[in-house]
């Protein structure tokens, strides 16, 4: 396996990338990490896909191993869409498959709606394509949590005390059910939190997965999903915070899209059911190449 790393210039600074080659001659796969403000690290579980094609990751500006400029005006969806195009150009990815995870699907959808050339397929892994729908889903899932957890979360959010220990412990209870059900969490998941940028997350999303107060809170591309004209695959876990119901709904709006639900997973099926995840994606990509 050949791995190369480096930096490319984008609007606002430089972003770090990682390219993995293992002899595969298929069209490269570019991976968009979750967050916003997180890192690619847990998604390195997808390295095994390099058996058939190069796999490329990058940490979005401000997070992970990328530069961290102190300019709040950079943390907007439109700039991250522009950044994605710049990364493709700098890495000479004229033809590419793109896999987005979580917030990465928000970025992917917004990018595809600019009609970029050369995208051969899209994988929407644990999708967030409507922030209002996401918020409604989280309210429903929260009602299934223990009463004391619900009470702590509601009280802290009402009082504006979302940075205290109580709130973080309560949200962790939720995350262990709907974000990653592995116990203990993989080291890559834990390390990703230390590489993340909470300021970006707070600015764009909010204090937690289910408290959407940032500048993405109105994002909803569902009225335009019919415009996506590349082979598309939607994935999620049965216990995912990106719920199966919403995933099926999104997939129904994209022409000829397919979907797959991982029955024993939450928001990280690429870790929780790694072999099945790799098998599903590995089957989809070459089929998408034949269709495009």
PDB file of C-alpha atoms in Angstrom:
ATOM      1  CA  UNK A   1       0.000   0.000   0.000  1.00  0.00           C
ATOM      2  CA  UNK A   2       1.454   3.351  -1.089  1.00  0.00           C
ATOM      3  CA  UNK A   3       0.474   6.357   1.024  1.00  0.00           C
ATOM      4  CA  UNK A   4       1.334   9.978   0.242  1.00  0.00           C
ATOM      5  CA  UNK A   5       0.427  13.111   2.189  1.00  0.00           C
ATOM      6  CA  UNK A   6       0.713  16.821   1.597  1.00  0.00           C
ATOM      7  CA  UNK A   7      -1.028  20.182   1.505  1.00  0.00           C
ATOM      8  CA  UNK A   8      -2.924  22.082  -1.173  1.00  0.00           C
ATOM      9  CA  UNK A   9      -3.911  25.727  -1.176  1.00  0.00           C
ATOM     10  CA  UNK A  10      -7.589  26.625  -0.948  1.00  0.00           C
ATOM     11  CA  UNK A  11      -9.478  29.809  -0.179  1.00  0.00           C
ATOM     12  CA  UNK A  12      -8.446  30.801   3.342  1.00  0.00           C
ATOM     13  CA  UNK A  13      -5.394  28.598   3.805  1.00  0.00           C
ATOM     14  CA  UNK A  14      -4.022  25.126   3.158  1.00  0.00           C
ATOM     15  CA  UNK A  15      -5.694  21.756   3.627  1.00  0.00           C
ATOM     16  CA  UNK A  16      -3.975  18.461   4.303  1.00  0.00           C
ATOM     17  CA  UNK A  17      -4.637  15.430   2.099  1.00  0.00           C
ATOM     18  CA  UNK A  18      -3.849  11.718   2.154  1.00  0.00           C
ATOM     19  CA  UNK A  19      -3.730   9.492  -0.958  1.00  0.00           C
ATOM     20  CA  UNK A  20      -3.779   5.694  -0.700  1.00  0.00           C
ATOM     21  CA  UNK A  21      -2.847   3.463  -3.632  1.00  0.00           C
ATOM     22  CA  UNK A  22      -2.734  -0.317  -3.695  1.00  0.00           C
ATOM     23  CA  UNK A  23      -2.589  -1.181  -7.370  1.00  0.00           C
ATOM     24  CA  UNK A  24      -6.261  -0.570  -8.156  1.00  0.00           C
ATOM     25  CA  UNK A  25      -6.936   1.000 -11.553  1.00  0.00           C
ATOM     26  CA  UNK A  26     -10.531   2.127 -11.000  1.00  0.00           C
ATOM     27  CA  UNK A  27     -11.660   5.739 -10.939  1.00  0.00           C
ATOM     28  CA  UNK A  28     -10.449   7.352  -7.664  1.00  0.00           C
ATOM     29  CA  UNK A  29     -12.691   7.749  -4.625  1.00  0.00           C
ATOM     30  CA  UNK A  30     -12.640  11.076  -2.754  1.00  0.00           C
ATOM     31  CA  UNK A  31     -13.914  10.938   0.845  1.00  0.00           C
ATOM     32  CA  UNK A  32     -15.599  13.865   2.641  1.00  0.00           C
ATOM     33  CA  UNK A  33     -15.511  13.619   6.416  1.00  0.00           C
ATOM     34  CA  UNK A  34     -18.229  14.480   8.891  1.00  0.00           C
ATOM     35  CA  UNK A  35     -18.463  17.368  11.300  1.00  0.00           C
ATOM     36  CA  UNK A  36     -18.397  20.168  10.417  1.00  0.00           C
ATOM     37  CA  UNK A  37     -15.017  20.698  12.056  1.00  0.00           C
ATOM     38  CA  UNK A  38     -14.168  17.000  12.462  1.00  0.00           C
ATOM     39  CA  UNK A  39     -11.411  15.022  10.695  1.00  0.00           C
ATOM     40  CA  UNK A  40     -11.020  12.178   8.231  1.00  0.00           C
ATOM     41  CA  UNK A  41      -9.350   9.858  10.744  1.00  0.00           C
ATOM     42  CA  UNK A  42     -12.079   7.254  11.464  1.00  0.00           C
ATOM     43  CA  UNK A  43     -12.781   7.004   7.741  1.00  0.00           C
ATOM     44  CA  UNK A  44      -9.324   5.546   7.144  1.00  0.00           C
ATOM     45  CA  UNK A  45     -11.216   2.291   7.612  1.00  0.00           C
ATOM     46  CA  UNK A  46     -11.949   2.751   3.898  1.00  0.00           C
ATOM     47  CA  UNK A  47      -8.280   2.282   2.982  1.00  0.00           C
ATOM     48  CA  UNK A  48      -9.076  -1.294   1.947  1.00  0.00           C
ATOM     49  CA  UNK A  49     -11.044   0.077  -1.008  1.00  0.00           C
ATOM     50  CA  UNK A  50      -7.678   1.032  -2.527  1.00  0.00           C
ATOM     51  CA  UNK A  51      -7.413  -2.558  -3.733  1.00  0.00           C
ATOM     52  CA  UNK A  52      -9.556  -1.460  -6.675  1.00  0.00           C
ATOM     53  CA  UNK A  53      -8.964   2.310  -6.867  1.00  0.00           C
ATOM     54  CA  UNK A  54      -7.039   5.140  -5.264  1.00  0.00           C
ATOM     55  CA  UNK A  55      -8.716   6.513  -2.122  1.00  0.00           C
ATOM     56  CA  UNK A  56      -8.182  10.172  -1.230  1.00  0.00           C
ATOM     57  CA  UNK A  57      -9.031  11.949   2.015  1.00  0.00           C
ATOM     58  CA  UNK A  58      -8.600  15.550   3.077  1.00  0.00           C
ATOM     59  CA  UNK A  59      -9.219  17.414   6.316  1.00  0.00           C
ATOM     60  CA  UNK A  60     -11.362  20.432   5.639  1.00  0.00           C
ATOM     61  CA  UNK A  61      -9.860  23.825   6.407  1.00  0.00           C
ATOM     62  CA  UNK A  62      -9.749  24.598  10.112  1.00  0.00           C
ATOM     63  CA  UNK A  63      -9.806  21.005  11.346  1.00  0.00           C
ATOM     64  CA  UNK A  64      -7.776  17.831  11.513  1.00  0.00           C
ATOM     65  CA  UNK A  65      -4.252  18.272  10.156  1.00  0.00           C
ATOM     66  CA  UNK A  66      -5.186  21.276   8.012  1.00  0.00           C
ATOM     67  CA  UNK A  67      -4.394  24.915   8.760  1.00  0.00           C
ATOM     68  CA  UNK A  68      -6.582  26.628  11.347  1.00  0.00           C
ATOM     69  CA  UNK A  69      -7.117  30.251  10.365  1.00  0.00           C
ATOM     70  CA  UNK A  70      -8.985  32.360  12.895  1.00  0.00           C
ATOM     71  CA  UNK A  71     -11.612  33.827  10.597  1.00  0.00           C
ATOM     72  CA  UNK A  72     -15.255  33.020  11.376  1.00  0.00           C
ATOM     73  CA  UNK A  73     -16.363  34.182   7.923  1.00  0.00           C
ATOM     74  CA  UNK A  74     -14.663  31.099   6.432  1.00  0.00           C
ATOM     75  CA  UNK A  75     -17.066  28.680   8.110  1.00  0.00           C
ATOM     76  CA  UNK A  76     -19.843  28.753   5.540  1.00  0.00           C
ATOM     77  CA  UNK A  77     -21.186  25.982   3.339  1.00  0.00           C
ATOM     78  CA  UNK A  78     -20.474  27.952   0.160  1.00  0.00           C
ATOM     79  CA  UNK A  79     -16.759  28.228   0.983  1.00  0.00           C
ATOM     80  CA  UNK A  80     -16.498  24.502   1.750  1.00  0.00           C
ATOM     81  CA  UNK A  81     -18.153  23.765  -1.615  1.00  0.00           C
ATOM     82  CA  UNK A  82     -15.573  26.006  -3.289  1.00  0.00           C
ATOM     83  CA  UNK A  83     -12.842  24.233  -1.302  1.00  0.00           C
ATOM     84  CA  UNK A  84     -13.975  20.834  -2.585  1.00  0.00           C
ATOM     85  CA  UNK A  85     -13.644  22.044  -6.154  1.00  0.00           C
ATOM     86  CA  UNK A  86     -10.203  23.458  -5.421  1.00  0.00           C
ATOM     87  CA  UNK A  87      -9.037  20.174  -3.861  1.00  0.00           C
ATOM     88  CA  UNK A  88     -10.198  18.248  -6.949  1.00  0.00           C
ATOM     89  CA  UNK A  89      -8.354  20.651  -9.229  1.00  0.00           C
ATOM     90  CA  UNK A  90      -5.122  20.655  -7.220  1.00  0.00           C
ATOM     91  CA  UNK A  91      -5.085  16.845  -6.974  1.00  0.00           C
ATOM     92  CA  UNK A  92      -5.984  16.453 -10.680  1.00  0.00           C
ATOM     93  CA  UNK A  93      -9.130  14.431  -9.949  1.00  0.00           C
ATOM     94  CA  UNK A  94     -10.789  15.007 -13.297  1.00  0.00           C
ATOM     95  CA  UNK A  95     -12.928  11.889 -12.893  1.00  0.00           C
ATOM     96  CA  UNK A  96     -13.888  10.843  -9.400  1.00  0.00           C
ATOM     97  CA  UNK A  97     -16.355   9.036  -7.186  1.00  0.00           C
ATOM     98  CA  UNK A  98     -17.244  11.001  -4.032  1.00  0.00           C
ATOM     99  CA  UNK A  99     -18.313   9.511  -0.694  1.00  0.00           C
ATOM    100  CA  UNK A 100     -19.617  11.888   1.955  1.00  0.00           C
ATOM    101  CA  UNK A 101     -20.286  10.947   5.549  1.00  0.00           C
ATOM    102  CA  UNK A 102     -22.788  12.859   7.731  1.00  0.00           C
ATOM    103  CA  UNK A 103     -22.020  16.594   7.241  1.00  0.00           C
ATOM    104  CA  UNK A 104     -19.956  15.345   4.304  1.00  0.00           C
ATOM    105  CA  UNK A 105     -23.273  14.484   2.594  1.00  0.00           C
ATOM    106  CA  UNK A 106     -24.473  18.070   3.138  1.00  0.00           C
ATOM    107  CA  UNK A 107     -21.309  19.235   1.419  1.00  0.00           C
ATOM    108  CA  UNK A 108     -21.642  16.599  -1.298  1.00  0.00           C
ATOM    109  CA  UNK A 109     -25.236  17.515  -2.103  1.00  0.00           C
ATOM    110  CA  UNK A 110     -24.476  21.227  -2.299  1.00  0.00           C
ATOM    111  CA  UNK A 111     -21.477  20.504  -4.523  1.00  0.00           C
ATOM    112  CA  UNK A 112     -23.409  18.229  -6.886  1.00  0.00           C
ATOM    113  CA  UNK A 113     -26.083  20.893  -7.290  1.00  0.00           C
ATOM    114  CA  UNK A 114     -23.426  23.156  -8.863  1.00  0.00           C
ATOM    115  CA  UNK A 115     -23.270  20.558 -11.690  1.00  0.00           C
ATOM    116  CA  UNK A 116     -19.522  19.793 -11.545  1.00  0.00           C
ATOM    117  CA  UNK A 117     -18.050  17.782 -14.410  1.00  0.00           C
ATOM    118  CA  UNK A 118     -16.398  14.407 -13.949  1.00  0.00           C
ATOM    119  CA  UNK A 119     -18.257  13.085 -10.893  1.00  0.00           C
ATOM    120  CA  UNK A 120     -19.015   9.446 -11.716  1.00  0.00           C
ATOM    121  CA  UNK A 121     -21.059   8.571  -8.618  1.00  0.00           C
ATOM    122  CA  UNK A 122     -22.060   9.745  -5.144  1.00  0.00           C
ATOM    123  CA  UNK A 123     -22.259   7.771  -1.905  1.00  0.00           C
ATOM    124  CA  UNK A 124     -24.360   9.433   0.799  1.00  0.00           C
ATOM    125  CA  UNK A 125     -23.319   7.746   4.046  1.00  0.00           C
ATOM    126  CA  UNK A 126     -25.558   8.646   7.020  1.00  0.00           C
ATOM    127  CA  UNK A 127     -27.079  11.631   5.259  1.00  0.00           C
ATOM    128  CA  UNK A 128     -27.929  15.076   6.540  1.00  0.00           C
ATOM    129  CA  UNK A 129     -29.681  16.725   3.595  1.00  0.00           C
ATOM    130  CA  UNK A 130     -32.256  18.690   5.575  1.00  0.00           C
ATOM    131  CA  UNK A 131     -31.251  20.298   8.862  1.00  0.00           C
ATOM    132  CA  UNK A 132     -34.888  20.883   9.930  1.00  0.00           C
ATOM    133  CA  UNK A 133     -35.739  17.226   9.257  1.00  0.00           C
ATOM    134  CA  UNK A 134     -32.575  16.153  11.133  1.00  0.00           C
ATOM    135  CA  UNK A 135     -33.603  18.279  14.122  1.00  0.00           C
ATOM    136  CA  UNK A 136     -37.074  16.694  14.128  1.00  0.00           C
ATOM    137  CA  UNK A 137     -35.541  13.200  13.976  1.00  0.00           C
ATOM    138  CA  UNK A 138     -33.305  13.980  16.946  1.00  0.00           C
ATOM    139  CA  UNK A 139     -36.256  15.210  19.007  1.00  0.00           C
ATOM    140  CA  UNK A 140     -37.969  11.887  18.406  1.00  0.00           C
ATOM    141  CA  UNK A 141     -34.863   9.866  19.266  1.00  0.00           C
ATOM    142  CA  UNK A 142     -34.278  11.908  22.415  1.00  0.00           C
ATOM    143  CA  UNK A 143     -37.733  10.972  23.660  1.00  0.00           C
ATOM    144  CA  UNK A 144     -36.555   7.358  23.706  1.00  0.00           C
ATOM    145  CA  UNK A 145     -33.664   8.160  26.051  1.00  0.00           C
ATOM    146  CA  UNK A 146     -33.838   7.762  29.865  1.00  0.00           C
ATOM    147  CA  UNK A 147     -35.859  10.476  31.570  1.00  0.00           C
ATOM    148  CA  UNK A 148     -32.887  11.864  33.503  1.00  0.00           C
ATOM    149  CA  UNK A 149     -30.855  12.205  30.299  1.00  0.00           C
ATOM    150  CA  UNK A 150     -33.712  14.038  28.611  1.00  0.00           C
ATOM    151  CA  UNK A 151     -34.155  16.329  31.607  1.00  0.00           C
ATOM    152  CA  UNK A 152     -30.453  17.212  31.790  1.00  0.00           C
ATOM    153  CA  UNK A 153     -30.245  17.980  28.072  1.00  0.00           C
ATOM    154  CA  UNK A 154     -33.399  20.115  28.122  1.00  0.00           C
ATOM    155  CA  UNK A 155     -32.333  22.029  31.232  1.00  0.00           C
ATOM    156  CA  UNK A 156     -28.806  22.737  30.005  1.00  0.00           C
ATOM    157  CA  UNK A 157     -30.007  23.897  26.590  1.00  0.00           C
ATOM    158  CA  UNK A 158     -32.688  26.106  28.136  1.00  0.00           C
ATOM    159  CA  UNK A 159     -30.155  27.672  30.519  1.00  0.00           C
ATOM    160  CA  UNK A 160     -27.466  27.942  27.844  1.00  0.00           C
ATOM    161  CA  UNK A 161     -25.116  25.709  29.842  1.00  0.00           C
ATOM    162  CA  UNK A 162     -24.162  23.340  27.034  1.00  0.00           C
ATOM    163  CA  UNK A 163     -20.463  23.494  27.817  1.00  0.00           C
ATOM    164  CA  UNK A 164     -20.691  21.916  31.261  1.00  0.00           C
ATOM    165  CA  UNK A 165     -19.861  18.372  32.367  1.00  0.00           C
ATOM    166  CA  UNK A 166     -23.493  17.347  32.920  1.00  0.00           C
ATOM    167  CA  UNK A 167     -24.505  18.176  29.377  1.00  0.00           C
ATOM    168  CA  UNK A 168     -21.490  16.443  27.859  1.00  0.00           C
ATOM    169  CA  UNK A 169     -22.137  13.275  29.870  1.00  0.00           C
ATOM    170  CA  UNK A 170     -25.810  13.269  28.845  1.00  0.00           C
ATOM    171  CA  UNK A 171     -24.978  13.755  25.170  1.00  0.00           C
ATOM    172  CA  UNK A 172     -22.403  10.970  25.385  1.00  0.00           C
ATOM    173  CA  UNK A 173     -25.175   8.604  26.483  1.00  0.00           C
ATOM    174  CA  UNK A 174     -27.039   9.553  23.309  1.00  0.00           C
ATOM    175  CA  UNK A 175     -23.936   9.225  21.147  1.00  0.00           C
ATOM    176  CA  UNK A 176     -23.228   5.708  22.407  1.00  0.00           C
ATOM    177  CA  UNK A 177     -26.648   4.661  21.162  1.00  0.00           C
ATOM    178  CA  UNK A 178     -26.960   6.594  17.907  1.00  0.00           C
ATOM    179  CA  UNK A 179     -23.427   7.614  16.833  1.00  0.00           C
ATOM    180  CA  UNK A 180     -21.206   4.594  17.555  1.00  0.00           C
ATOM    181  CA  UNK A 181     -22.419   1.510  19.390  1.00  0.00           C
ATOM    182  CA  UNK A 182     -18.997  -0.119  19.680  1.00  0.00           C
ATOM    183  CA  UNK A 183     -17.723  -0.409  23.257  1.00  0.00           C
ATOM    184  CA  UNK A 184     -15.136   0.871  23.727  1.00  0.00           C
ATOM    185  CA  UNK A 185     -15.043   3.352  20.871  1.00  0.00           C
ATOM    186  CA  UNK A 186     -12.236   2.722  18.369  1.00  0.00           C
ATOM    187  CA  UNK A 187      -9.073   4.706  18.995  1.00  0.00           C
ATOM    188  CA  UNK A 188      -9.564   6.568  15.714  1.00  0.00           C
ATOM    189  CA  UNK A 189     -12.934   7.874  16.949  1.00  0.00           C
ATOM    190  CA  UNK A 190     -11.449   9.115  20.209  1.00  0.00           C
ATOM    191  CA  UNK A 191      -8.480  10.729  18.468  1.00  0.00           C
ATOM    192  CA  UNK A 192     -10.754  12.410  15.938  1.00  0.00           C
ATOM    193  CA  UNK A 193     -12.317  14.430  18.744  1.00  0.00           C
ATOM    194  CA  UNK A 194      -8.893  15.793  19.723  1.00  0.00           C
ATOM    195  CA  UNK A 195      -8.273  16.784  16.087  1.00  0.00           C
ATOM    196  CA  UNK A 196     -11.650  18.447  15.695  1.00  0.00           C
ATOM    197  CA  UNK A 197     -12.420  22.152  15.839  1.00  0.00           C
ATOM    198  CA  UNK A 198     -15.393  22.811  18.138  1.00  0.00           C
ATOM    199  CA  UNK A 199     -15.592  26.449  17.046  1.00  0.00           C
ATOM    200  CA  UNK A 200     -16.451  25.409  13.476  1.00  0.00           C
ATOM    201  CA  UNK A 201     -18.975  22.878  14.751  1.00  0.00           C
ATOM    202  CA  UNK A 202     -20.642  25.459  16.997  1.00  0.00           C
ATOM    203  CA  UNK A 203     -20.672  28.125  14.277  1.00  0.00           C
ATOM    204  CA  UNK A 204     -22.125  25.913  11.578  1.00  0.00           C
ATOM    205  CA  UNK A 205     -24.151  23.359  13.536  1.00  0.00           C
ATOM    206  CA  UNK A 206     -24.549  23.970  17.268  1.00  0.00           C
ATOM    207  CA  UNK A 207     -23.575  22.635  20.715  1.00  0.00           C
ATOM    208  CA  UNK A 208     -24.611  19.045  19.959  1.00  0.00           C
ATOM    209  CA  UNK A 209     -25.961  16.741  17.257  1.00  0.00           C
ATOM    210  CA  UNK A 210     -29.536  17.458  18.294  1.00  0.00           C
ATOM    211  CA  UNK A 211     -29.317  21.190  19.069  1.00  0.00           C
ATOM    212  CA  UNK A 212     -29.133  22.853  15.652  1.00  0.00           C
ATOM    213  CA  UNK A 213     -28.458  26.575  16.084  1.00  0.00           C
ATOM    214  CA  UNK A 214     -25.656  27.281  13.584  1.00  0.00           C
ATOM    215  CA  UNK A 215     -25.677  28.732  10.088  1.00  0.00           C
ATOM    216  CA  UNK A 216     -26.707  25.376   8.584  1.00  0.00           C
ATOM    217  CA  UNK A 217     -29.968  25.234  10.539  1.00  0.00           C
ATOM    218  CA  UNK A 218     -32.086  26.153   7.495  1.00  0.00           C
ATOM    219  CA  UNK A 219     -30.243  23.974   4.968  1.00  0.00           C
ATOM    220  CA  UNK A 220     -32.656  21.760   3.061  1.00  0.00           C
ATOM    221  CA  UNK A 221     -31.840  20.562  -0.441  1.00  0.00           C
ATOM    222  CA  UNK A 222     -34.711  18.084  -0.720  1.00  0.00           C
ATOM    223  CA  UNK A 223     -36.628  20.253  -3.232  1.00  0.00           C
ATOM    224  CA  UNK A 224     -33.631  19.945  -5.567  1.00  0.00           C
ATOM    225  CA  UNK A 225     -32.527  16.344  -5.052  1.00  0.00           C
ATOM    226  CA  UNK A 226     -34.207  15.386  -8.330  1.00  0.00           C
ATOM    227  CA  UNK A 227     -31.498  17.437 -10.067  1.00  0.00           C
ATOM    228  CA  UNK A 228     -28.716  15.052  -9.006  1.00  0.00           C
ATOM    229  CA  UNK A 229     -27.892  13.131 -12.160  1.00  0.00           C
ATOM    230  CA  UNK A 230     -25.112  10.744 -11.120  1.00  0.00           C
ATOM    231  CA  UNK A 231     -25.523   7.169  -9.828  1.00  0.00           C
ATOM    232  CA  UNK A 232     -26.174   7.524  -6.106  1.00  0.00           C
ATOM    233  CA  UNK A 233     -26.098   5.184  -3.113  1.00  0.00           C
ATOM    234  CA  UNK A 234     -27.606   6.011   0.279  1.00  0.00           C
ATOM    235  CA  UNK A 235     -26.362   4.221   3.392  1.00  0.00           C
ATOM    236  CA  UNK A 236     -27.236   4.315   7.078  1.00  0.00           C
ATOM    237  CA  UNK A 237     -27.424   2.183  10.207  1.00  0.00           C
ATOM    238  CA  UNK A 238     -30.671   0.862  11.651  1.00  0.00           C
ATOM    239  CA  UNK A 239     -29.946   2.829  14.864  1.00  0.00           C
ATOM    240  CA  UNK A 240     -28.456   5.826  13.066  1.00  0.00           C
ATOM    241  CA  UNK A 241     -29.154   9.397  14.107  1.00  0.00           C
ATOM    242  CA  UNK A 242     -29.418   9.821  10.339  1.00  0.00           C
ATOM    243  CA  UNK A 243     -32.543   7.733  10.516  1.00  0.00           C
ATOM    244  CA  UNK A 244     -33.531   4.995   8.064  1.00  0.00           C
ATOM    245  CA  UNK A 245     -36.827   6.795   7.463  1.00  0.00           C
ATOM    246  CA  UNK A 246     -35.087   9.982   6.347  1.00  0.00           C
ATOM    247  CA  UNK A 247     -32.483   8.046   4.369  1.00  0.00           C
ATOM    248  CA  UNK A 248     -35.195   6.240   2.398  1.00  0.00           C
ATOM    249  CA  UNK A 249     -36.982   9.539   1.836  1.00  0.00           C
ATOM    250  CA  UNK A 250     -33.862  11.226   0.476  1.00  0.00           C
ATOM    251  CA  UNK A 251     -33.066   8.279  -1.786  1.00  0.00           C
ATOM    252  CA  UNK A 252     -36.603   8.356  -3.180  1.00  0.00           C
ATOM    253  CA  UNK A 253     -36.013  11.912  -4.431  1.00  0.00           C
ATOM    254  CA  UNK A 254     -32.821  11.129  -6.381  1.00  0.00           C
ATOM    255  CA  UNK A 255     -33.452   9.484  -9.769  1.00  0.00           C
ATOM    256  CA  UNK A 256     -32.542   5.779  -9.784  1.00  0.00           C
ATOM    257  CA  UNK A 257     -30.787   5.955  -6.408  1.00  0.00           C
ATOM    258  CA  UNK A 258     -30.251   2.817  -4.340  1.00  0.00           C
ATOM    259  CA  UNK A 259     -29.962   2.376  -0.593  1.00  0.00           C
ATOM    260  CA  UNK A 260     -28.699  -0.055   2.023  1.00  0.00           C
ATOM    261  CA  UNK A 261     -29.390  -0.234   5.761  1.00  0.00           C
ATOM    262  CA  UNK A 262     -26.869  -1.827   8.136  1.00  0.00           C
ATOM    263  CA  UNK A 263     -28.978  -3.631  10.704  1.00  0.00           C
ATOM    264  CA  UNK A 264     -26.455  -3.666  13.567  1.00  0.00           C
ATOM    265  CA  UNK A 265     -25.063  -0.149  13.204  1.00  0.00           C
ATOM    266  CA  UNK A 266     -25.693   3.418  14.178  1.00  0.00           C
ATOM    267  CA  UNK A 267     -23.919   6.442  12.615  1.00  0.00           C
ATOM    268  CA  UNK A 268     -20.618   4.714  11.838  1.00  0.00           C
ATOM    269  CA  UNK A 269     -21.444   1.527   9.911  1.00  0.00           C
ATOM    270  CA  UNK A 270     -18.047   1.739   8.203  1.00  0.00           C
ATOM    271  CA  UNK A 271     -16.654   0.850  11.663  1.00  0.00           C
ATOM    272  CA  UNK A 272     -19.521  -1.082  13.246  1.00  0.00           C
ATOM    273  CA  UNK A 273     -20.121  -3.407  10.270  1.00  0.00           C
ATOM    274  CA  UNK A 274     -16.913  -2.829   8.399  1.00  0.00           C
ATOM    275  CA  UNK A 275     -16.893  -5.881   6.132  1.00  0.00           C
ATOM    276  CA  UNK A 276     -20.484  -5.413   4.985  1.00  0.00           C
ATOM    277  CA  UNK A 277     -19.921  -1.689   4.417  1.00  0.00           C
ATOM    278  CA  UNK A 278     -16.850  -2.334   2.281  1.00  0.00           C
ATOM    279  CA  UNK A 279     -18.699  -5.024   0.335  1.00  0.00           C
ATOM    280  CA  UNK A 280     -21.655  -2.748  -0.442  1.00  0.00           C
ATOM    281  CA  UNK A 281     -19.497   0.181  -1.559  1.00  0.00           C
ATOM    282  CA  UNK A 282     -17.119  -2.080  -3.501  1.00  0.00           C
ATOM    283  CA  UNK A 283     -20.053  -3.490  -5.464  1.00  0.00           C
ATOM    284  CA  UNK A 284     -21.621  -0.095  -6.139  1.00  0.00           C
ATOM    285  CA  UNK A 285     -18.632   1.798  -7.529  1.00  0.00           C
ATOM    286  CA  UNK A 286     -17.799  -0.363 -10.572  1.00  0.00           C
ATOM    287  CA  UNK A 287     -21.500  -0.703 -11.366  1.00  0.00           C
ATOM    288  CA  UNK A 288     -21.785   3.098 -11.263  1.00  0.00           C
ATOM    289  CA  UNK A 289     -18.854   3.367 -13.678  1.00  0.00           C
ATOM    290  CA  UNK A 290     -20.662   1.135 -16.139  1.00  0.00           C
ATOM    291  CA  UNK A 291     -23.821   3.255 -15.895  1.00  0.00           C
ATOM    292  CA  UNK A 292     -22.233   6.687 -16.189  1.00  0.00           C
TER     293      UNK A 292
END
